[in-house]
């Protein structure tokens, strides 16, 4: 009974009430994943499960046995930042930094959704093989991640710089 | 008040008036800022460079440890239960089930809570930090709906929350005042702010209004708001004997340390507040009951405590911005000249706090007029104490004032920018003091050109498919503040490194980065030679991260410490130095040393001075001078805000399609982080205009939307690219030539949006937020 978290095998908690978020933060001290509302409304707790983004506050840890979780701590390669992490610094895509890990994990999951051609509410042609890469698409798809400091422009700029080639 | 007390208050008031007058008429040279900060004329340093955040790397890697993330051995977790009535007494609290629940360490109610002093209410003493002065869990009284009435400590958060849900309470409910209408019916009181009445009468404004050939006289309403910092309030804390260590999320570490010491009957230095990272504050992260409850529970249980408020818990136990009802009446001549400015109204407050949302502050200094009548009254309600939220007063006050000016421009058939510039004052219109630096005309000129203001059409004249398109503008303004008590410590090492320490805060404003840039230039060092330490109450200074004053306070404090350091270094340099015989005001820091201003070849490096003196380091601490400049000059940040909206003619939905902020805020220290501050304020202003509202059940005094799912804030999809420009004209009388930039962005923005909505649709919406139902 184990969950893979950033490449390490972690036992599933005994208490079935423990959310994936609380497992990360309180048991494993992986506090990069943030708790902003604990209700799935803010996106600060976004992590990647087998490459797909989820809000970990609404996920019970026991449900993730055998799954592979990547958190913000698992994105860097040693000292080398993930290109999106660097882009967030370059474009000032945060102020207080509390929503930042969730924004970054969410954007990585979102880019994969774009690559797979999954349409969104603003996609014009739902049957097209490819979703055109645009600012409006990114804004729509990132709207589950709140930023209360107002770093939205920098966040979208950072994502555009990092994943703009998805469109090509 | 007794006759004696009344006389004493009058005498004190008279003495303050004499002192105020003396400061106003004193020579400029006696004032802080009387001589321009030498950094203003230095053009090739670190100041003004778009340096990326120094704390960026740890934040994007998830390595920044916030208050609820500090590990401690043997930690317990707290959960709270909240009252469900607005006023009354608890007749019984049933805690047996909670106490018997698995993992529970402690159930704390007023019955076993340690006896504590009331929290010192913010602004009642220089370091008072509490949002209200209600004793925390000291008796059976309920003061508001949502008041914490029990705390459970358990081995895990899950156990604590389950047990807290088992606490049941019976009440003897009393009649409560829970609507502004009911509060007003009981009578209102005149408000005061920062020791001054929020009431100004110059001439007979009502008569001037009545006589004016052109006028508007309109009412505006703004609802309650919550800060919604994305990090909920939290503390991880522990006692070590009689000493308390709190890892907190704080806008005022020195303030909270002092205030907690008052509550627990300790000496100030027995409480240590650490707050290196704060996940947003906006005025909400001062002192509320959670720190007191957490520390009391840790005392009772003998174990460290993590108290992390749920999002609902933040709404229940941390106050927000109050609601306002405002009247703005403007009387004008045909050429637009104002005969009368009337800005009055009523706000809701409680009996246990002292912030009558001062919505007239911006109006005091914004425009010239023949007469003024300004007045803020407050009604007393039984609700959670309202508090400071980003631009308290100005955010909602400029909404009303700047919308009314737009309405008058329509009545006069005048361009609203021309109307504003027609009433540009030569000196502060209500205090009579000169402006230190006011370039709002330039900001409007640059903004109008860049935004394409000349392309604006008459209301309702531009339609693209289902969308009505309109443009609006408004003036934003926020005072320059510098609070007293700033201090800094500088330790200069013989290898040329410097440690600058100050009890300041980084909540995302970019303080750590900009302060390092400033300190490096001040000391003539490279940025990587300077370490800026902050977020620790053991450091010097009372430097609140509020009122957009922190940068000025830090700047003046580091300036004072630098002057003292120069004096110390000249003493150490002695007679063998090229600097021998020079006085501190004849030298400046440059190239990791000191040089003579008049003869720059007279130079000696810090390393050489300290080496000859056989010193490894030199440390100085100094206090900034009292902030008299604020009374000698009228000092403000300014903006010209421009907005374009698209309003759907069918659904009434409003989309903000373009925004430009043209700012006049003195010298910009770091364009990269400053742009983010401006944009962040503007985005909160868009939220204020279109969606933000704390919904309040006026029957039961309970907040109805205590979650980020129901309290709407702007999201990515709601926001265009926000264009920001500034004129970078330094204020010669401010440290570094800089004005505060944290709150100016939210001011004026809501009015610019509302005025654009009018231009698009021809409909005036005078009560915020401008939701689609009001436009259909």
CSV table of N, CA and C in Angstrom, one decimal, chain B residues 620-720:
chain,number,residue,atom,x,y,z
B,620,UNK,N,26.1,49.6,13.8
B,620,UNK,CA,25.4,50.8,14.3
B,620,UNK,C,23.9,50.6,14.2
B,621,UNK,N,23.2,51.2,15.1
B,621,UNK,CA,21.7,51.2,15.1
B,621,UNK,C,21.3,52.6,15.2
B,622,UNK,N,20.3,53.0,14.4
B,622,UNK,CA,19.8,54.4,14.4
B,622,UNK,C,18.3,54.4,14.1
B,623,UNK,N,17.7,55.4,14.7
B,623,UNK,CA,16.3,55.6,14.4
B,623,UNK,C,16.0,56.7,13.4
B,624,UNK,N,15.0,56.5,12.6
B,624,UNK,CA,14.7,57.5,11.6
B,624,UNK,C,14.1,58.8,12.3
B,625,UNK,N,14.2,59.9,11.8
B,625,UNK,CA,13.6,61.1,12.4
B,625,UNK,C,12.1,61.0,12.4
B,626,UNK,N,11.4,61.8,13.3
B,626,UNK,CA,10.0,61.8,13.3
B,626,UNK,C,9.5,62.2,11.9
B,627,UNK,N,8.4,61.7,11.4
B,627,UNK,CA,7.9,62.0,10.1
B,627,UNK,C,7.2,63.4,9.9
B,628,UNK,N,7.9,64.4,10.2
B,628,UNK,CA,7.3,65.7,10.2
B,628,UNK,C,7.0,66.2,8.8
B,629,UNK,N,7.7,65.6,7.8
B,629,UNK,CA,7.5,66.0,6.4
B,629,UNK,C,6.1,65.9,6.0
B,630,UNK,N,5.4,64.9,6.6
B,630,UNK,CA,4.0,64.7,6.2
B,630,UNK,C,3.1,65.8,6.6
B,631,UNK,N,3.5,66.6,7.6
B,631,UNK,CA,2.7,67.7,8.0
B,631,UNK,C,3.1,69.0,7.4
B,632,UNK,N,4.4,69.0,6.9
B,632,UNK,CA,4.9,70.2,6.3
B,632,UNK,C,4.5,70.4,4.9
B,633,UNK,N,4.5,69.2,4.2
B,633,UNK,CA,4.0,69.2,2.8
B,633,UNK,C,2.8,68.3,2.7
B,634,UNK,N,2.0,68.6,1.6
B,634,UNK,CA,1.0,67.7,1.3
B,634,UNK,C,1.6,66.7,0.3
B,635,UNK,N,1.7,65.4,0.7
B,635,UNK,CA,2.4,64.4,0.0
B,635,UNK,C,1.5,63.2,-0.4
B,636,UNK,N,1.5,62.9,-1.7
B,636,UNK,CA,0.6,61.9,-2.2
B,636,UNK,C,1.2,61.2,-3.4
B,637,UNK,N,0.7,59.9,-3.5
B,637,UNK,CA,0.9,59.2,-4.8
B,637,UNK,C,-0.3,59.5,-5.7
B,638,UNK,N,-0.1,59.5,-7.0
B,638,UNK,CA,-1.3,59.8,-7.9
B,638,UNK,C,-1.3,58.9,-9.1
B,639,UNK,N,-2.5,58.8,-9.6
B,639,UNK,CA,-2.6,58.0,-10.9
B,639,UNK,C,-3.7,58.6,-11.7
B,640,UNK,N,-3.6,58.4,-13.0
B,640,UNK,CA,-4.7,58.7,-14.0
B,640,UNK,C,-5.0,57.3,-14.5
B,641,UNK,N,-6.2,56.8,-14.1
B,641,UNK,CA,-6.6,55.4,-14.5
B,641,UNK,C,-7.5,55.5,-15.7
B,642,UNK,N,-7.3,54.6,-16.7
B,642,UNK,CA,-8.1,54.6,-17.9
B,642,UNK,C,-8.6,53.1,-18.0
B,643,UNK,N,-9.8,53.0,-18.5
B,643,UNK,CA,-10.4,51.7,-18.6
B,643,UNK,C,-11.3,51.6,-19.8
B,644,UNK,N,-11.3,50.5,-20.5
B,644,UNK,CA,-12.3,50.2,-21.6
B,644,UNK,C,-13.0,49.0,-21.2
B,645,UNK,N,-14.4,49.0,-21.2
B,645,UNK,CA,-15.1,47.8,-20.9
B,645,UNK,C,-16.0,47.5,-22.1
B,646,UNK,N,-16.4,46.2,-22.1
B,646,UNK,CA,-17.4,45.7,-23.1
B,646,UNK,C,-18.5,45.2,-22.3
B,647,UNK,N,-19.7,45.7,-22.5
B,647,UNK,CA,-20.9,45.3,-21.7
B,647,UNK,C,-21.9,44.6,-22.7
B,648,UNK,N,-22.2,43.4,-22.4
B,648,UNK,CA,-23.1,42.6,-23.3
B,648,UNK,C,-24.5,43.2,-23.2
B,649,UNK,N,-25.0,43.6,-24.4
B,649,UNK,CA,-26.3,44.2,-24.5
B,649,UNK,C,-27.4,43.2,-24.1
B,650,UNK,N,-27.2,41.9,-24.2
B,650,UNK,CA,-28.2,41.0,-24.0
B,650,UNK,C,-28.2,40.5,-22.5
B,651,UNK,N,-27.0,40.1,-22.0
B,651,UNK,CA,-26.9,39.5,-20.7
B,651,UNK,C,-26.5,40.5,-19.6
B,652,UNK,N,-25.9,41.7,-20.0
B,652,UNK,CA,-25.5,42.7,-19.0
B,652,UNK,C,-24.1,42.4,-18.5
B,653,UNK,N,-23.5,41.3,-19.0
B,653,UNK,CA,-22.1,41.0,-18.5
B,653,UNK,C,-21.1,42.1,-18.8
B,654,UNK,N,-20.3,42.4,-17.9
B,654,UNK,CA,-19.2,43.4,-18.2
B,654,UNK,C,-17.9,42.8,-18.2
B,655,UNK,N,-17.2,43.0,-19.3
B,655,UNK,CA,-15.8,42.5,-19.4
B,655,UNK,C,-14.8,43.7,-19.5
B,656,UNK,N,-13.8,43.7,-18.7
B,656,UNK,CA,-12.8,44.8,-18.8
B,656,UNK,C,-11.8,44.4,-20.0
B,657,UNK,N,-11.8,45.2,-21.0
B,657,UNK,CA,-11.0,44.8,-22.2
B,657,UNK,C,-9.6,45.5,-22.2
B,658,UNK,N,-9.6,46.7,-21.7
B,658,UNK,CA,-8.3,47.4,-21.6
B,658,UNK,C,-8.2,48.2,-20.3
B,659,UNK,N,-7.0,48.3,-19.8
B,659,UNK,CA,-6.7,49.1,-18.6
B,659,UNK,C,-5.4,49.8,-18.8
B,660,UNK,N,-5.3,51.0,-18.5
B,660,UNK,CA,-4.0,51.7,-18.4
B,660,UNK,C,-3.9,52.5,-17.1
B,661,UNK,N,-2.9,52.3,-16.3
B,661,UNK,CA,-2.6,53.1,-15.2
B,661,UNK,C,-1.4,54.0,-15.5
B,662,UNK,N,-1.6,55.3,-15.4
B,662,UNK,CA,-0.5,56.2,-15.6
B,662,UNK,C,-0.1,56.9,-14.2
B,663,UNK,N,1.0,56.5,-13.7
B,663,UNK,CA,1.3,56.8,-12.3
B,663,UNK,C,2.3,57.9,-12.1
B,664,UNK,N,2.0,58.7,-11.0
B,664,UNK,CA,3.0,59.7,-10.6
B,664,UNK,C,3.2,59.4,-9.1
B,665,UNK,N,4.3,58.6,-8.9
B,665,UNK,CA,4.5,58.1,-7.5
B,665,UNK,C,6.0,58.3,-7.1
B,666,UNK,N,6.6,59.4,-7.6
B,666,UNK,CA,8.0,59.7,-7.3
B,666,UNK,C,8.8,58.7,-8.1
B,667,UNK,N,10.0,58.5,-7.5
B,667,UNK,CA,11.0,57.6,-8.2
B,667,UNK,C,10.6,56.2,-8.0
B,668,UNK,N,10.7,55.4,-9.1
B,668,UNK,CA,10.3,54.0,-9.0
B,668,UNK,C,11.6,53.2,-8.7
B,669,UNK,N,11.7,52.5,-7.6
B,669,UNK,CA,12.9,51.8,-7.2
B,669,UNK,C,13.2,50.6,-8.0
B,670,UNK,N,12.2,49.8,-8.3
B,670,UNK,CA,12.4,48.6,-9.1
B,670,UNK,C,11.2,48.4,-10.0
B,671,UNK,N,11.5,48.7,-11.3
B,671,UNK,CA,10.3,48.7,-12.3
B,671,UNK,C,9.6,47.4,-12.4
B,672,UNK,N,10.4,46.3,-12.1
B,672,UNK,CA,9.8,45.0,-12.3
B,672,UNK,C,8.8,44.7,-11.2
B,673,UNK,N,9.2,44.9,-9.9
B,673,UNK,CA,8.3,44.6,-8.8
B,673,UNK,C,7.3,45.7,-8.7
B,674,UNK,N,7.6,46.9,-9.0
B,674,UNK,CA,6.7,48.0,-8.9
B,674,UNK,C,5.5,47.8,-9.9
B,675,UNK,N,5.8,47.3,-11.1
B,675,UNK,CA,4.7,47.1,-12.1
B,675,UNK,C,3.8,46.1,-11.5
B,676,UNK,N,4.3,45.1,-10.8
B,676,UNK,CA,3.4,44.0,-10.2
B,676,UNK,C,2.6,44.6,-9.1
B,677,UNK,N,3.1,45.5,-8.3
B,677,UNK,CA,2.4,46.2,-7.3
B,677,UNK,C,1.2,47.0,-7.9
B,678,UNK,N,1.6,47.8,-8.9
B,678,UNK,CA,0.5,48.6,-9.6
B,678,UNK,C,-0.6,47.7,-10.1
B,679,UNK,N,-0.2,46.6,-10.9
B,679,UNK,CA,-1.1,45.7,-11.5
B,679,UNK,C,-2.0,45.1,-10.4
B,680,UNK,N,-1.3,44.6,-9.3
B,680,UNK,CA,-2.1,43.9,-8.3
B,680,UNK,C,-3.2,44.8,-7.7
B,681,UNK,N,-2.8,46.1,-7.5
B,681,UNK,CA,-3.8,47.1,-6.9
B,681,UNK,C,-4.9,47.3,-7.9
B,682,UNK,N,-4.6,47.4,-9.2
B,682,UNK,CA,-5.6,47.6,-10.2
B,682,UNK,C,-6.5,46.4,-10.3
B,683,UNK,N,-6.0,45.2,-10.2
B,683,UNK,CA,-6.8,44.0,-10.3
B,683,UNK,C,-7.8,44.0,-9.1
B,684,UNK,N,-7.3,44.3,-8.0
B,684,UNK,CA,-8.2,44.4,-6.8
B,684,UNK,C,-9.3,45.4,-7.0
B,685,UNK,N,-8.9,46.5,-7.7
B,685,UNK,CA,-9.9,47.6,-8.0
B,685,UNK,C,-10.9,47.1,-9.0
B,686,UNK,N,-10.5,46.2,-10.0
B,686,UNK,CA,-11.5,45.6,-10.9
B,686,UNK,C,-12.4,44.7,-10.1
B,687,UNK,N,-11.9,44.0,-9.2
B,687,UNK,CA,-12.7,43.1,-8.3
B,687,UNK,C,-13.7,44.0,-7.6
B,688,UNK,N,-13.2,45.1,-7.0
B,688,UNK,CA,-14.1,46.0,-6.3
B,688,UNK,C,-15.2,46.5,-7.1
B,689,UNK,N,-14.9,46.8,-8.4
B,689,UNK,CA,-15.9,47.3,-9.3
B,689,UNK,C,-16.9,46.3,-9.7
B,690,UNK,N,-16.5,45.1,-10.0
B,690,UNK,CA,-17.4,44.2,-10.7
B,690,UNK,C,-17.9,43.0,-9.9
B,691,UNK,N,-17.2,42.6,-8.9
B,691,UNK,CA,-17.6,41.3,-8.3
B,691,UNK,C,-17.4,41.2,-6.8
B,692,UNK,N,-16.5,41.9,-6.2
B,692,UNK,CA,-16.2,41.6,-4.8
B,692,UNK,C,-17.4,42.1,-3.8
B,693,UNK,N,-17.8,41.2,-3.0
B,693,UNK,CA,-18.8,41.6,-2.0
B,693,UNK,C,-18.9,40.5,-0.9
B,694,UNK,N,-18.7,40.9,0.3
B,694,UNK,CA,-18.9,40.0,1.5
B,694,UNK,C,-20.4,40.1,1.8
B,695,UNK,N,-21.1,39.0,1.5
B,695,UNK,CA,-22.6,39.1,1.7
B,695,UNK,C,-22.9,38.8,3.2
B,696,UNK,N,-23.8,39.7,3.7
B,696,UNK,CA,-24.0,39.7,5.1
B,696,UNK,C,-25.5,39.6,5.4
B,697,UNK,N,-25.8,38.6,6.2
B,697,UNK,CA,-27.2,38.4,6.5
B,697,UNK,C,-27.6,39.4,7.6
B,698,UNK,N,-28.4,40.4,7.1
B,698,UNK,CA,-28.8,41.5,8.1
B,698,UNK,C,-29.8,41.0,9.1
B,699,UNK,N,-30.3,39.8,9.0
B,699,UNK,CA,-31.1,39.3,10.1
B,699,UNK,C,-30.3,38.7,11.3
B,700,UNK,N,-29.2,38.1,10.9
B,700,UNK,CA,-28.5,37.4,11.9
B,700,UNK,C,-27.0,37.8,12.0
B,701,UNK,N,-26.6,38.8,11.2
B,701,UNK,CA,-25.3,39.4,11.3
B,701,UNK,C,-24.2,38.4,10.9
B,702,UNK,N,-24.6,37.4,10.1
B,702,UNK,CA,-23.6,36.4,9.7
B,702,UNK,C,-23.2,36.5,8.2
B,703,UNK,N,-21.9,36.4,8.0
B,703,UNK,CA,-21.4,36.4,6.7
B,703,UNK,C,-21.8,35.2,5.9
B,704,UNK,N,-22.4,35.4,4.7
B,704,UNK,CA,-23.1,34.3,4.0
B,704,UNK,C,-22.2,33.6,3.0
B,705,UNK,N,-21.1,34.2,2.6
B,705,UNK,CA,-20.3,33.7,1.5
B,705,UNK,C,-18.9,33.5,2.0
B,706,UNK,N,-18.6,32.8,3.1
B,706,UNK,CA,-17.3,32.7,3.6
B,706,UNK,C,-16.4,31.7,2.9
B,707,UNK,N,-16.3,31.8,1.6
B,707,UNK,CA,-15.4,30.9,0.9
B,707,UNK,C,-15.0,31.5,-0.4
B,708,UNK,N,-13.9,31.0,-1.0
B,708,UNK,CA,-13.4,31.5,-2.3
B,708,UNK,C,-14.2,31.0,-3.4
B,709,UNK,N,-15.2,30.1,-3.1
B,709,UNK,CA,-16.1,29.7,-4.2
B,709,UNK,C,-17.3,30.7,-4.3
B,710,UNK,N,-17.6,31.4,-3.2
B,710,UNK,CA,-18.8,32.2,-3.3
B,710,UNK,C,-18.4,33.7,-3.2
B,711,UNK,N,-17.3,34.0,-2.7
B,711,UNK,CA,-16.8,35.4,-2.7
B,711,UNK,C,-15.9,35.5,-4.0
B,712,UNK,N,-16.4,36.2,-5.0
B,712,UNK,CA,-15.7,36.2,-6.3
B,712,UNK,C,-14.6,37.2,-6.3
B,713,UNK,N,-13.4,36.8,-6.8
B,713,UNK,CA,-12.3,37.7,-7.1
B,713,UNK,C,-11.9,37.5,-8.5
B,714,UNK,N,-11.3,38.5,-9.1
B,714,UNK,CA,-10.9,38.3,-10.5
B,714,UNK,C,-10.0,37.1,-10.7
B,715,UNK,N,-10.3,36.4,-11.8
B,715,UNK,CA,-9.4,35.2,-12.2
B,715,UNK,C,-8.7,35.6,-13.5
B,716,UNK,N,-7.9,34.7,-13.9
B,716,UNK,CA,-7.1,34.9,-15.2
B,716,UNK,C,-8.0,35.3,-16.3
B,717,UNK,N,-9.2,34.6,-16.5
B,717,UNK,CA,-10.0,34.9,-17.6
B,717,UNK,C,-10.7,36.3,-17.6
B,718,UNK,N,-10.7,36.9,-16.4
B,718,UNK,CA,-11.3,38.2,-16.2
B,718,UNK,C,-10.4,39.4,-16.6
B,719,UNK,N,-9.2,39.1,-16.8
B,719,UNK,CA,-8.2,40.2,-16.8
B,719,UNK,C,-7.5,40.4,-18.2
B,720,UNK,N,-7.5,41.6,-18.7
B,720,UNK,CA,-6.7,41.8,-19.9
B,720,UNK,C,-5.2,42.1,-19.4
